[in-house]
Short mmCIF file of C-alpha atoms and ligand atoms in Angstrom, two decimals:
data_model
loop_
_atom_site.label_atom_id
_atom_site.label_comp_id
_atom_site.label_asym_id
_atom_site.label_seq_id
_atom_site.Cartn_x
_atom_site.Cartn_y
_atom_site.Cartn_z
CA MET A 1 57.89 -110.36 -96.73
CA ALA A 2 54.07 -110.55 -96.78
CA PHE A 3 51.79 -109.67 -93.89
CA PRO A 4 51.99 -111.76 -90.68
CA LYS A 5 50.29 -115.15 -91.01
CA ASP A 6 47.41 -114.41 -88.64
CA PHE A 7 46.86 -110.82 -89.76
CA LEU A 8 43.23 -109.85 -89.18
CA TRP A 9 41.87 -108.39 -92.42
CA GLY A 10 38.29 -107.21 -92.42
CA GLY A 11 35.81 -104.38 -92.22
CA ALA A 12 34.12 -102.19 -89.63
CA THR A 13 30.66 -100.73 -88.99
CA ALA A 14 28.77 -99.15 -86.10
CA ALA A 15 25.23 -100.07 -85.06
CA ASN A 16 23.83 -96.53 -85.24
CA GLN A 17 25.13 -96.02 -88.77
CA CYS A 18 23.86 -99.23 -90.33
CA GLU A 19 21.24 -101.09 -88.32
CA GLY A 20 18.22 -98.78 -88.56
CA ALA A 21 15.19 -100.33 -86.77
CA TYR A 22 15.68 -97.61 -84.19
CA ASP A 23 12.53 -98.50 -82.22
CA GLU A 24 12.14 -102.22 -82.92
CA ASP A 25 12.17 -105.15 -80.53
CA GLY A 26 12.33 -103.04 -77.43
CA LYS A 27 15.23 -100.79 -78.41
CA GLY A 28 15.30 -97.49 -76.53
CA LEU A 29 16.31 -94.19 -78.09
CA SER A 30 20.00 -93.49 -78.39
CA ILE A 31 21.65 -90.10 -78.70
CA GLN A 32 22.04 -90.77 -82.45
CA ASP A 33 18.27 -90.89 -82.87
CA VAL A 34 18.20 -87.14 -82.14
CA LEU A 35 21.23 -86.18 -84.25
CA PRO A 36 19.88 -85.90 -87.81
CA HIS A 37 22.88 -83.87 -88.96
CA GLY A 38 25.79 -85.68 -87.36
CA PHE A 39 27.90 -83.15 -85.50
CA GLY A 40 25.05 -80.62 -85.88
CA PRO A 41 22.62 -79.78 -83.05
CA ARG A 42 20.32 -82.37 -81.51
CA THR A 43 16.55 -82.44 -81.93
CA LYS A 44 14.02 -83.04 -79.19
CA GLY A 45 13.03 -86.46 -80.50
CA PRO A 46 13.51 -88.57 -83.65
CA THR A 47 12.76 -86.68 -86.89
CA SER A 48 12.04 -88.04 -90.36
CA ASP A 49 15.17 -86.37 -91.81
CA ASN A 50 17.39 -88.59 -89.66
CA LEU A 51 18.69 -91.27 -92.03
CA LYS A 52 20.08 -93.29 -89.15
CA LEU A 53 16.57 -94.27 -88.02
CA LYS A 54 16.38 -96.58 -91.05
CA GLY A 55 20.12 -96.89 -91.59
CA ILE A 56 20.90 -99.33 -94.37
CA ASP A 57 18.44 -101.76 -92.79
CA HIS A 58 21.26 -103.99 -91.61
CA TYR A 59 19.04 -105.06 -88.69
CA HIS A 60 16.93 -107.03 -91.17
CA ARG A 61 19.59 -107.74 -93.79
CA TYR A 62 22.55 -108.74 -91.62
CA LYS A 63 22.55 -112.27 -93.04
CA GLU A 64 22.97 -111.03 -96.59
CA ASP A 65 25.58 -108.47 -95.50
CA ILE A 66 27.70 -110.90 -93.50
CA ALA A 67 27.48 -113.42 -96.36
CA LEU A 68 29.04 -110.75 -98.59
CA PHE A 69 31.75 -110.14 -95.97
CA GLY A 70 32.32 -113.89 -95.97
CA GLU A 71 32.63 -113.86 -99.75
CA MET A 72 35.33 -111.18 -99.45
CA GLY A 73 37.11 -113.55 -97.06
CA PHE A 74 36.96 -111.32 -93.98
CA LYS A 75 38.96 -112.72 -91.08
CA VAL A 76 37.42 -110.17 -88.72
CA TYR A 77 34.27 -108.05 -88.58
CA ARG A 78 34.25 -105.05 -86.27
CA PHE A 79 30.72 -104.05 -85.27
CA SER A 80 29.22 -102.30 -82.30
CA VAL A 81 26.42 -103.31 -79.98
CA ALA A 82 23.75 -100.64 -79.58
CA TRP A 83 23.65 -100.11 -75.80
CA SER A 84 19.97 -99.08 -75.98
CA ARG A 85 19.03 -102.43 -77.58
CA ILE A 86 20.35 -104.17 -74.46
CA PHE A 87 19.32 -101.59 -71.85
CA PRO A 88 16.73 -99.29 -73.47
CA THR A 89 17.16 -96.52 -70.90
CA GLY A 90 20.44 -97.78 -69.48
CA GLU A 91 18.83 -98.29 -66.07
CA GLU A 92 16.78 -101.48 -66.35
CA CYS A 93 17.74 -104.29 -63.97
CA GLU A 94 17.40 -106.97 -66.63
CA PRO A 95 18.68 -106.75 -70.20
CA ASN A 96 16.34 -106.80 -73.20
CA GLU A 97 16.42 -110.40 -74.41
CA ALA A 98 15.44 -109.49 -77.98
CA GLY A 99 18.47 -107.22 -78.26
CA LEU A 100 20.84 -109.93 -77.05
CA LYS A 101 19.25 -112.45 -79.43
CA PHE A 102 19.90 -110.14 -82.37
CA TYR A 103 23.62 -109.97 -81.64
CA GLU A 104 23.72 -113.72 -81.05
CA SER A 105 22.34 -114.14 -84.56
CA VAL A 106 25.02 -111.79 -85.88
CA LEU A 107 27.64 -113.95 -84.16
CA ASP A 108 26.04 -117.09 -85.66
CA GLU A 109 26.52 -115.61 -89.13
CA CYS A 110 30.12 -114.64 -88.39
CA GLU A 111 30.85 -118.17 -87.21
CA LYS A 112 29.30 -119.59 -90.37
CA TYR A 113 31.95 -117.81 -92.45
CA GLY A 114 34.84 -118.20 -90.01
CA ILE A 115 34.86 -114.48 -89.22
CA GLU A 116 36.29 -113.39 -85.86
CA PRO A 117 34.12 -110.70 -84.25
CA LEU A 118 35.64 -107.52 -82.83
CA VAL A 119 32.98 -105.84 -80.72
CA THR A 120 32.90 -102.14 -79.91
CA ILE A 121 30.96 -101.88 -76.67
CA SER A 122 30.12 -98.19 -77.06
CA HIS A 123 30.27 -96.42 -80.41
CA TYR A 124 28.69 -92.96 -80.01
CA GLU A 125 25.30 -94.51 -79.15
CA THR A 126 24.64 -94.08 -75.44
CA PRO A 127 20.97 -94.45 -74.42
CA LEU A 128 19.39 -91.00 -74.73
CA ALA A 129 17.81 -91.35 -71.29
CA LEU A 130 21.27 -91.36 -69.69
CA ALA A 131 22.16 -88.13 -71.49
CA GLU A 132 18.93 -86.49 -70.34
CA LYS A 133 18.93 -87.75 -66.77
CA TYR A 134 22.64 -87.68 -65.89
CA ASN A 135 24.28 -85.49 -68.51
CA GLY A 136 26.18 -88.59 -69.53
CA TRP A 137 29.71 -89.10 -68.35
CA ILE A 138 29.81 -85.98 -66.20
CA ASP A 139 28.02 -88.16 -63.65
CA ARG A 140 30.02 -90.80 -61.81
CA ARG A 141 27.01 -93.14 -61.72
CA MET A 142 27.61 -93.78 -65.43
CA ILE A 143 30.56 -96.00 -64.51
CA ASP A 144 28.35 -98.62 -62.85
CA LEU A 145 25.67 -98.38 -65.53
CA TYR A 146 28.29 -99.01 -68.21
CA LEU A 147 29.83 -101.89 -66.26
CA LYS A 148 26.43 -103.52 -65.82
CA TYR A 149 26.07 -103.42 -69.61
CA CYS A 150 29.62 -104.76 -70.14
CA LYS A 151 29.00 -107.63 -67.72
CA VAL A 152 25.96 -108.74 -69.70
CA LEU A 153 27.95 -108.74 -72.95
CA PHE A 154 31.03 -110.44 -71.50
CA GLU A 155 28.94 -113.18 -69.88
CA ARG A 156 26.51 -113.74 -72.70
CA PHE A 157 29.13 -113.82 -75.47
CA LYS A 158 31.81 -115.64 -73.47
CA GLY A 159 33.78 -117.98 -75.70
CA ARG A 160 32.25 -116.41 -78.81
CA VAL A 161 33.84 -112.95 -78.74
CA LYS A 162 37.50 -112.58 -77.86
CA TYR A 163 38.34 -109.09 -79.18
CA TRP A 164 36.66 -106.03 -77.64
CA ILE A 165 36.99 -102.24 -77.80
CA THR A 166 35.64 -100.41 -74.74
CA PHE A 167 34.83 -97.02 -76.36
CA ASN A 168 35.05 -95.83 -79.94
CA GLU A 169 37.47 -92.89 -80.33
CA ILE A 170 37.37 -92.03 -76.63
CA ASN A 171 39.45 -88.87 -77.16
CA SER A 172 36.74 -87.32 -79.36
CA LEU A 173 34.95 -86.45 -76.11
CA LEU A 174 36.85 -83.17 -75.94
CA ARG A 175 35.44 -82.04 -79.30
CA GLN A 176 32.07 -83.81 -79.44
CA PRO A 177 30.81 -83.90 -75.84
CA PHE A 178 27.26 -84.94 -76.74
CA MET A 179 27.99 -87.55 -79.38
CA SER A 180 30.97 -89.00 -77.61
CA GLY A 181 30.14 -88.39 -73.94
CA ALA A 182 26.31 -88.08 -73.91
CA ILE A 183 26.73 -84.67 -72.25
CA ASN A 184 23.43 -82.92 -72.87
CA ILE A 185 24.77 -79.38 -72.48
CA PRO A 186 25.54 -77.16 -75.49
CA LYS A 187 29.29 -77.03 -76.03
CA ASP A 188 29.56 -73.30 -75.43
CA GLN A 189 27.88 -73.66 -72.04
CA LEU A 190 29.87 -76.67 -70.90
CA SER A 191 32.57 -75.99 -68.30
CA THR A 192 36.10 -77.32 -68.77
CA LYS A 193 35.91 -78.93 -65.36
CA ASP A 194 32.79 -80.91 -66.26
CA LEU A 195 34.32 -81.95 -69.56
CA TYR A 196 37.48 -83.33 -67.93
CA GLN A 197 35.49 -84.90 -65.11
CA ALA A 198 33.53 -86.74 -67.80
CA MET A 199 36.80 -87.82 -69.41
CA HIS A 200 38.00 -89.16 -66.10
CA HIS A 201 34.83 -91.16 -65.46
CA GLU A 202 34.94 -92.66 -68.92
CA LEU A 203 38.58 -93.66 -68.50
CA VAL A 204 37.89 -95.28 -65.13
CA ALA A 205 34.95 -97.14 -66.71
CA SER A 206 37.17 -98.32 -69.56
CA ALA A 207 39.84 -99.60 -67.15
CA LEU A 208 37.26 -101.38 -65.00
CA ALA A 209 35.77 -102.95 -68.12
CA VAL A 210 39.22 -104.35 -68.96
CA LYS A 211 39.43 -105.81 -65.43
CA LEU A 212 35.92 -107.26 -65.57
CA GLY A 213 36.43 -108.70 -69.05
CA HIS A 214 39.61 -110.46 -67.95
CA GLU A 215 37.93 -111.82 -64.83
CA ILE A 216 35.01 -113.23 -66.80
CA ASP A 217 37.21 -114.77 -69.46
CA PRO A 218 41.01 -114.61 -69.28
CA GLU A 219 41.05 -115.24 -73.05
CA ASN A 220 39.50 -111.82 -73.70
CA ARG A 221 41.68 -109.23 -75.43
CA ILE A 222 40.31 -105.81 -74.61
CA GLY A 223 41.53 -102.75 -76.44
CA CYS A 224 41.17 -99.02 -76.10
CA MET A 225 40.50 -96.89 -79.17
CA VAL A 226 41.35 -93.34 -80.21
CA VAL A 227 41.07 -91.06 -83.21
CA GLY A 228 44.62 -91.31 -84.52
CA ILE A 229 45.07 -87.56 -84.80
CA THR A 230 48.27 -87.03 -86.78
CA ILE A 231 49.60 -83.50 -86.92
CA TYR A 232 52.71 -82.00 -88.49
CA PRO A 233 54.13 -78.55 -87.74
CA LEU A 234 53.21 -76.14 -90.53
CA THR A 235 56.70 -74.57 -90.35
CA PRO A 236 59.97 -75.38 -88.53
CA ASN A 237 59.34 -72.44 -86.20
CA PRO A 238 59.89 -73.81 -82.65
CA ASP A 239 56.54 -72.29 -81.69
CA ASP A 240 54.87 -74.57 -84.23
CA ILE A 241 56.78 -77.55 -82.85
CA LEU A 242 55.50 -76.76 -79.35
CA LYS A 243 51.99 -76.29 -80.70
CA VAL A 244 52.11 -79.78 -82.19
CA MET A 245 53.58 -81.16 -78.95
CA ASP A 246 50.60 -79.72 -77.14
CA LEU A 247 48.07 -81.17 -79.59
CA ASP A 248 49.83 -84.54 -79.47
CA ASN A 249 49.48 -84.44 -75.70
CA ASP A 250 45.70 -84.23 -76.13
CA LEU A 251 45.95 -87.71 -77.62
CA TYR A 252 48.59 -89.00 -75.18
CA PHE A 253 46.43 -87.81 -72.29
CA PHE A 254 43.94 -90.55 -73.14
CA LEU A 255 46.44 -93.16 -74.26
CA ASP A 256 48.89 -92.79 -71.36
CA ILE A 257 46.07 -93.35 -68.90
CA GLN A 258 44.73 -96.37 -70.76
CA CYS A 259 48.08 -97.95 -71.64
CA ARG A 260 50.37 -96.87 -68.80
CA GLY A 261 47.72 -96.91 -66.10
CA ALA A 262 48.18 -93.38 -64.70
CA TYR A 263 47.79 -89.72 -65.58
CA PRO A 264 50.74 -88.47 -67.66
CA TYR A 265 53.52 -86.22 -66.32
CA PHE A 266 52.07 -83.16 -68.11
CA ALA A 267 48.59 -83.49 -66.57
CA LYS A 268 49.36 -81.38 -63.48
CA ARG A 269 50.43 -78.31 -65.43
CA ARG A 270 47.52 -78.70 -67.85
CA PHE A 271 44.95 -78.79 -65.09
CA GLU A 272 46.63 -75.83 -63.37
CA GLU A 273 46.65 -73.77 -66.55
CA MET A 274 43.01 -74.59 -67.19
CA GLY A 275 42.32 -73.54 -63.62
CA ILE A 276 40.49 -76.75 -62.78
CA SER A 277 40.81 -79.60 -60.37
CA ILE A 278 38.82 -82.78 -60.93
CA ASP A 279 37.69 -85.43 -58.53
CA ILE A 280 40.06 -88.41 -58.71
CA THR A 281 39.81 -90.86 -55.80
CA GLN A 282 42.45 -93.33 -54.61
CA GLU A 283 40.13 -96.08 -55.78
CA ASP A 284 40.04 -94.49 -59.25
CA ARG A 285 43.83 -94.49 -59.37
CA ARG A 286 43.87 -98.19 -58.53
CA ALA A 287 41.22 -98.86 -61.17
CA LEU A 288 43.25 -97.09 -63.86
CA ARG A 289 46.07 -99.60 -63.42
CA ASN A 290 44.03 -102.07 -65.50
CA THR A 291 45.59 -101.21 -68.82
CA ALA A 292 44.34 -102.12 -72.28
CA ASP A 293 45.62 -105.17 -74.16
CA PHE A 294 45.95 -103.35 -77.47
CA ILE A 295 45.48 -99.95 -79.05
CA ALA A 296 42.95 -99.56 -81.83
CA PHE A 297 42.75 -96.33 -83.77
CA SER A 298 41.07 -94.72 -86.75
CA TYR A 299 43.23 -93.14 -89.41
CA TYR A 300 41.88 -91.21 -92.38
CA SER A 301 44.08 -88.16 -92.76
CA SER A 302 46.73 -85.91 -91.27
CA ASN A 303 46.82 -82.15 -90.75
CA CYS A 304 49.21 -79.33 -89.94
CA ALA A 305 49.21 -76.93 -87.01
CA THR A 306 50.78 -73.57 -86.36
CA ALA A 307 51.05 -71.18 -83.43
CA ASP A 308 50.43 -68.28 -85.84
CA PRO A 309 46.75 -68.27 -86.88
CA SER A 310 47.50 -65.91 -89.76
CA LEU A 311 49.50 -68.65 -91.51
CA GLY A 312 48.24 -71.38 -93.83
CA GLU A 313 44.73 -72.26 -94.93
CA PRO A 314 42.21 -73.93 -92.63
CA SER A 315 41.91 -77.65 -93.22
CA ARG A 316 38.38 -78.97 -93.67
CA SER A 317 39.06 -81.66 -91.12
CA ASN A 318 35.90 -82.17 -89.12
CA MET A 319 37.47 -82.80 -85.78
CA THR A 320 39.63 -79.75 -85.12
CA PRO A 321 38.82 -76.52 -87.00
CA GLU A 322 42.09 -74.82 -86.01
CA LEU A 323 44.14 -77.24 -88.10
CA ARG A 324 45.84 -76.25 -91.35
CA LYS A 325 46.11 -77.71 -94.83
CA ASN A 326 49.26 -79.57 -95.79
CA PRO A 327 50.48 -78.31 -99.18
CA TYR A 328 51.94 -81.79 -99.85
CA SER A 329 48.64 -83.67 -99.40
CA SER A 330 45.74 -84.20 -101.76
CA VAL A 331 42.22 -84.01 -100.35
CA SER A 332 39.06 -86.10 -100.53
CA GLU A 333 35.77 -84.68 -101.81
CA TRP A 334 35.01 -83.84 -98.17
CA GLY A 335 38.29 -81.97 -97.72
CA TRP A 336 39.96 -84.68 -95.64
CA GLN A 337 43.66 -84.67 -96.42
CA ILE A 338 45.03 -87.89 -97.86
CA ASP A 339 48.37 -88.97 -96.40
CA PRO A 340 49.20 -92.70 -96.55
CA LYS A 341 52.72 -92.17 -95.15
CA GLY A 342 51.09 -90.57 -92.13
CA LEU A 343 49.74 -94.03 -91.29
CA ARG A 344 53.26 -95.48 -91.15
CA TYR A 345 54.34 -92.53 -89.03
CA THR A 346 51.36 -92.90 -86.66
CA LEU A 347 51.92 -96.65 -86.23
CA ASN A 348 55.60 -96.07 -85.41
CA ARG A 349 54.89 -93.19 -83.09
CA LEU A 350 52.30 -95.11 -81.05
CA TYR A 351 54.39 -98.26 -80.95
CA ALA A 352 57.50 -96.38 -79.85
CA ARG A 353 55.61 -94.92 -76.90
CA TYR A 354 53.54 -97.91 -75.79
CA GLN A 355 54.96 -101.14 -77.29
CA LEU A 356 51.46 -102.55 -77.41
CA PRO A 357 49.92 -104.33 -80.40
CA LEU A 358 48.11 -101.89 -82.69
CA PHE A 359 44.91 -102.33 -84.65
CA VAL A 360 44.00 -100.10 -87.60
CA ALA A 361 40.30 -100.20 -86.72
CA GLU A 362 39.15 -97.63 -89.31
CA ASN A 363 40.55 -96.42 -92.60
CA GLY A 364 38.97 -95.66 -95.94
CA LEU A 365 37.86 -93.06 -98.43
CA GLY A 366 34.45 -91.38 -98.18
CA ALA A 367 33.49 -90.55 -101.77
CA LYS A 368 30.54 -90.04 -104.09
CA ASP A 369 29.94 -93.23 -106.06
CA HIS A 370 28.08 -93.71 -109.33
CA LEU A 371 26.20 -96.92 -109.91
CA ILE A 372 26.53 -98.17 -113.49
CA GLU A 373 25.34 -101.25 -115.38
CA ASP A 374 27.99 -103.92 -115.38
CA GLY A 375 26.98 -105.35 -118.77
CA LYS A 376 25.81 -108.60 -117.13
CA GLY A 377 22.41 -107.33 -116.08
CA SER A 378 23.53 -106.07 -112.70
CA TYR A 379 25.13 -102.91 -111.36
CA THR A 380 28.53 -101.91 -110.03
CA VAL A 381 30.70 -98.92 -109.17
CA ASN A 382 34.11 -98.35 -110.74
CA ASP A 383 35.74 -97.07 -107.58
CA ASP A 384 39.38 -97.04 -108.66
CA TYR A 385 39.90 -93.99 -106.39
CA ARG A 386 38.95 -96.10 -103.35
CA ILE A 387 41.23 -98.94 -104.42
CA ALA A 388 44.10 -96.45 -104.87
CA TYR A 389 43.49 -94.93 -101.42
CA MET A 390 43.34 -98.29 -99.65
CA LYS A 391 46.27 -99.72 -101.57
CA GLU A 392 48.58 -96.84 -100.60
CA HIS A 393 47.56 -97.11 -96.95
CA ILE A 394 48.03 -100.88 -96.91
CA ILE A 395 51.53 -100.45 -98.40
CA GLN A 396 52.44 -97.97 -95.66
CA MET A 397 50.98 -100.22 -92.97
CA HIS A 398 53.24 -102.94 -94.32
CA GLU A 399 56.22 -100.58 -94.15
CA ALA A 400 55.43 -100.03 -90.47
CA ILE A 401 55.40 -103.81 -89.95
CA LEU A 402 58.81 -103.99 -91.63
CA ASP A 403 59.91 -101.20 -89.27
CA GLY A 404 59.12 -103.62 -86.46
CA VAL A 405 55.66 -102.43 -85.37
CA ASP A 406 53.28 -105.12 -84.10
CA VAL A 407 50.09 -104.58 -86.16
CA MET A 408 47.28 -107.02 -85.41
CA GLY A 409 44.83 -106.16 -88.13
CA TYR A 410 43.09 -103.75 -90.45
CA THR A 411 39.34 -103.17 -90.68
CA ALA A 412 38.25 -101.01 -93.61
CA TRP A 413 35.73 -98.47 -92.37
CA GLY A 414 32.17 -98.77 -93.64
CA CYS A 415 32.95 -101.93 -95.62
CA ILE A 416 29.33 -101.63 -96.72
CA ASP A 417 27.97 -98.13 -97.41
CA LEU A 418 26.41 -96.62 -94.31
CA ILE A 419 25.27 -93.30 -92.89
CA SER A 420 28.23 -91.02 -92.19
CA CYS A 421 29.02 -90.04 -88.64
CA SER A 422 29.97 -86.36 -88.90
CA THR A 423 27.36 -85.33 -91.50
CA ALA A 424 24.74 -88.11 -91.28
CA GLU A 425 24.51 -88.44 -95.06
CA ILE A 426 24.56 -91.46 -97.36
CA GLU A 427 26.45 -89.76 -100.22
CA LYS A 428 29.72 -90.08 -98.35
CA ARG A 429 30.25 -93.73 -99.15
CA TYR A 430 33.15 -95.85 -97.89
CA GLY A 431 31.94 -99.34 -98.83
CA MET A 432 33.14 -102.09 -101.08
CA ILE A 433 29.42 -102.88 -101.22
CA TYR A 434 27.04 -100.25 -102.62
CA VAL A 435 23.67 -99.76 -100.95
CA ASP A 436 20.84 -98.38 -103.09
CA LEU A 437 19.73 -95.64 -100.71
CA ASN A 438 19.31 -91.97 -101.61
CA SER A 439 19.63 -88.89 -99.45
CA ASP A 440 15.84 -88.43 -99.32
CA GLY A 441 15.52 -91.92 -97.86
CA SER A 442 14.24 -93.49 -101.09
CA GLY A 443 15.90 -96.52 -102.71
CA THR A 444 15.54 -100.29 -102.81
CA MET A 445 18.30 -100.94 -100.21
CA ASN A 446 19.64 -103.54 -102.65
CA ARG A 447 23.32 -104.35 -102.29
CA TYR A 448 25.77 -104.27 -105.25
CA LYS A 449 29.44 -105.24 -105.37
CA LYS A 450 31.75 -102.39 -106.32
CA LYS A 451 35.01 -102.95 -108.18
CA SER A 452 36.83 -102.70 -104.84
CA PHE A 453 34.92 -105.79 -103.63
CA GLU A 454 36.89 -108.19 -105.83
CA TRP A 455 40.10 -106.22 -105.28
CA TYR A 456 39.81 -106.45 -101.47
CA ARG A 457 38.87 -110.14 -101.73
CA GLU A 458 42.21 -110.70 -103.48
CA VAL A 459 44.06 -108.61 -100.90
CA ILE A 460 42.76 -110.90 -98.18
CA GLU A 461 43.21 -114.10 -100.18
CA THR A 462 46.85 -113.27 -100.95
CA ASN A 463 47.47 -111.81 -97.46
CA GLY A 464 48.38 -108.50 -99.06
CA ALA A 465 50.74 -109.95 -101.67
CA ASN A 466 48.67 -108.63 -104.60
CA VAL A 467 49.21 -105.10 -103.33
CA LEU A 468 52.86 -105.47 -102.37
CA ASN A 469 53.95 -107.20 -105.56
CA GLN A 470 52.46 -104.74 -108.01
C1 BGP B 1 35.03 -92.03 -87.19
C2 BGP B 1 33.88 -92.76 -86.56
C3 BGP B 1 33.05 -93.57 -87.51
C4 BGP B 1 33.03 -93.08 -88.93
C5 BGP B 1 34.28 -92.40 -89.42
C6 BGP B 1 34.18 -91.64 -90.72
O1 BGP B 1 35.30 -90.88 -86.47
O2 BGP B 1 34.31 -93.64 -85.56
O3 BGP B 1 31.83 -93.80 -86.90
O4 BGP B 1 31.85 -92.73 -89.45
O5 BGP B 1 34.82 -91.54 -88.46
O6 BGP B 1 33.58 -90.40 -90.50
P1 BGP B 1 32.39 -89.89 -91.39
O7 BGP B 1 31.36 -90.94 -91.33
O8 BGP B 1 31.95 -88.61 -90.78
O9 BGP B 1 32.95 -89.70 -92.75
#
């Protein structure tokens, strides 16, 4: 059996990692404009070492880029709208027309090639002014500011965009409060109560966005999105099993609320043990009943966990430093453990709990690429390692479909090279399209097709058959 007939194959990007043009056409500053080192500390204002300010110049080259996506046969393109292009400080009464026009032009290009857009409304790029004035999502007023922004997008793109994601990797808030939640307080000074209050506000906003999106256009399909954290116990010691249960509950905390419409059964004890009580109104509880239409998640790797910190070796996973290496997994050049079967496991696990359609919204291999002459006067990259990574994950995704999981689509992360999120570098490339940009900001920005370009084109053309029949 091949993939389902309408399976949405494609690629994914985020505005702050590819657009550049950080101060053009009325765009306000976003939190990314002061994060030159990814998860590292923020700067006061934009600095010349921040590669995201120029990005890969997608803002000016989107036509060429989307034409290449069209050539690969993309059925879907996941991109994000930069909130600060639409509302430069988040607080204007009227949206910035130039920002809306840009995304309309992006949609024009998608339509030209028959590509379905999947729009992430907020991908780690909150207007900086909202972080500085309100401390981001700690403040309840963020809910209305976000909904004002959503309303503009839903109304303006009505009939043109059907698939939406409210927040990228919403559960990363707990580990990256500034990048994910625009909370302008150093992590070590941030109280647990404020952090969970911010979580609550963001979840209420997400639920109300689902409601609003359905009211404006009943055809809209509005998903939530999480980092698909996949953790195995390091040993069969029951303490390790409980440790993993606890870490899994970090993820279910967010998903239960967004997919079941209420706080999970374990929330009460958690809040008690943390010694906090957050402000949840009756109106909030009603709002949360607006559950997501599908679950999107990112999946790159899996990790192990143990209750005994003296055991195992630390994994170089960026998200959770306490995690451990899996002796059965290989690792990427950035120390991310490679575990294709973990994708099948994650898809089954999420489907078993929620029975909602799933979308693999990010997957791919960040690697150093070497541009070589292709013998025909142009350049290419022989990225067999990327093909091998994607192939194994696609096979396991197919296994999950055979298991009975409803998988809507797969968007390869960073289908064109872009600036990485956690380290803000260009060397960590995910694309099937190479961008001539160096770490010092030099380079022509020319685009070149890697070997994986033709391979992925065939994957899409054969609806996965070329991978499954090998
Ligand atoms: C996810 C983010 C993306 C992306 C990806 C890869 O967490 O949603 O924005 O960049 O991770 O991470 P990195 O770029 O750090 O390799």
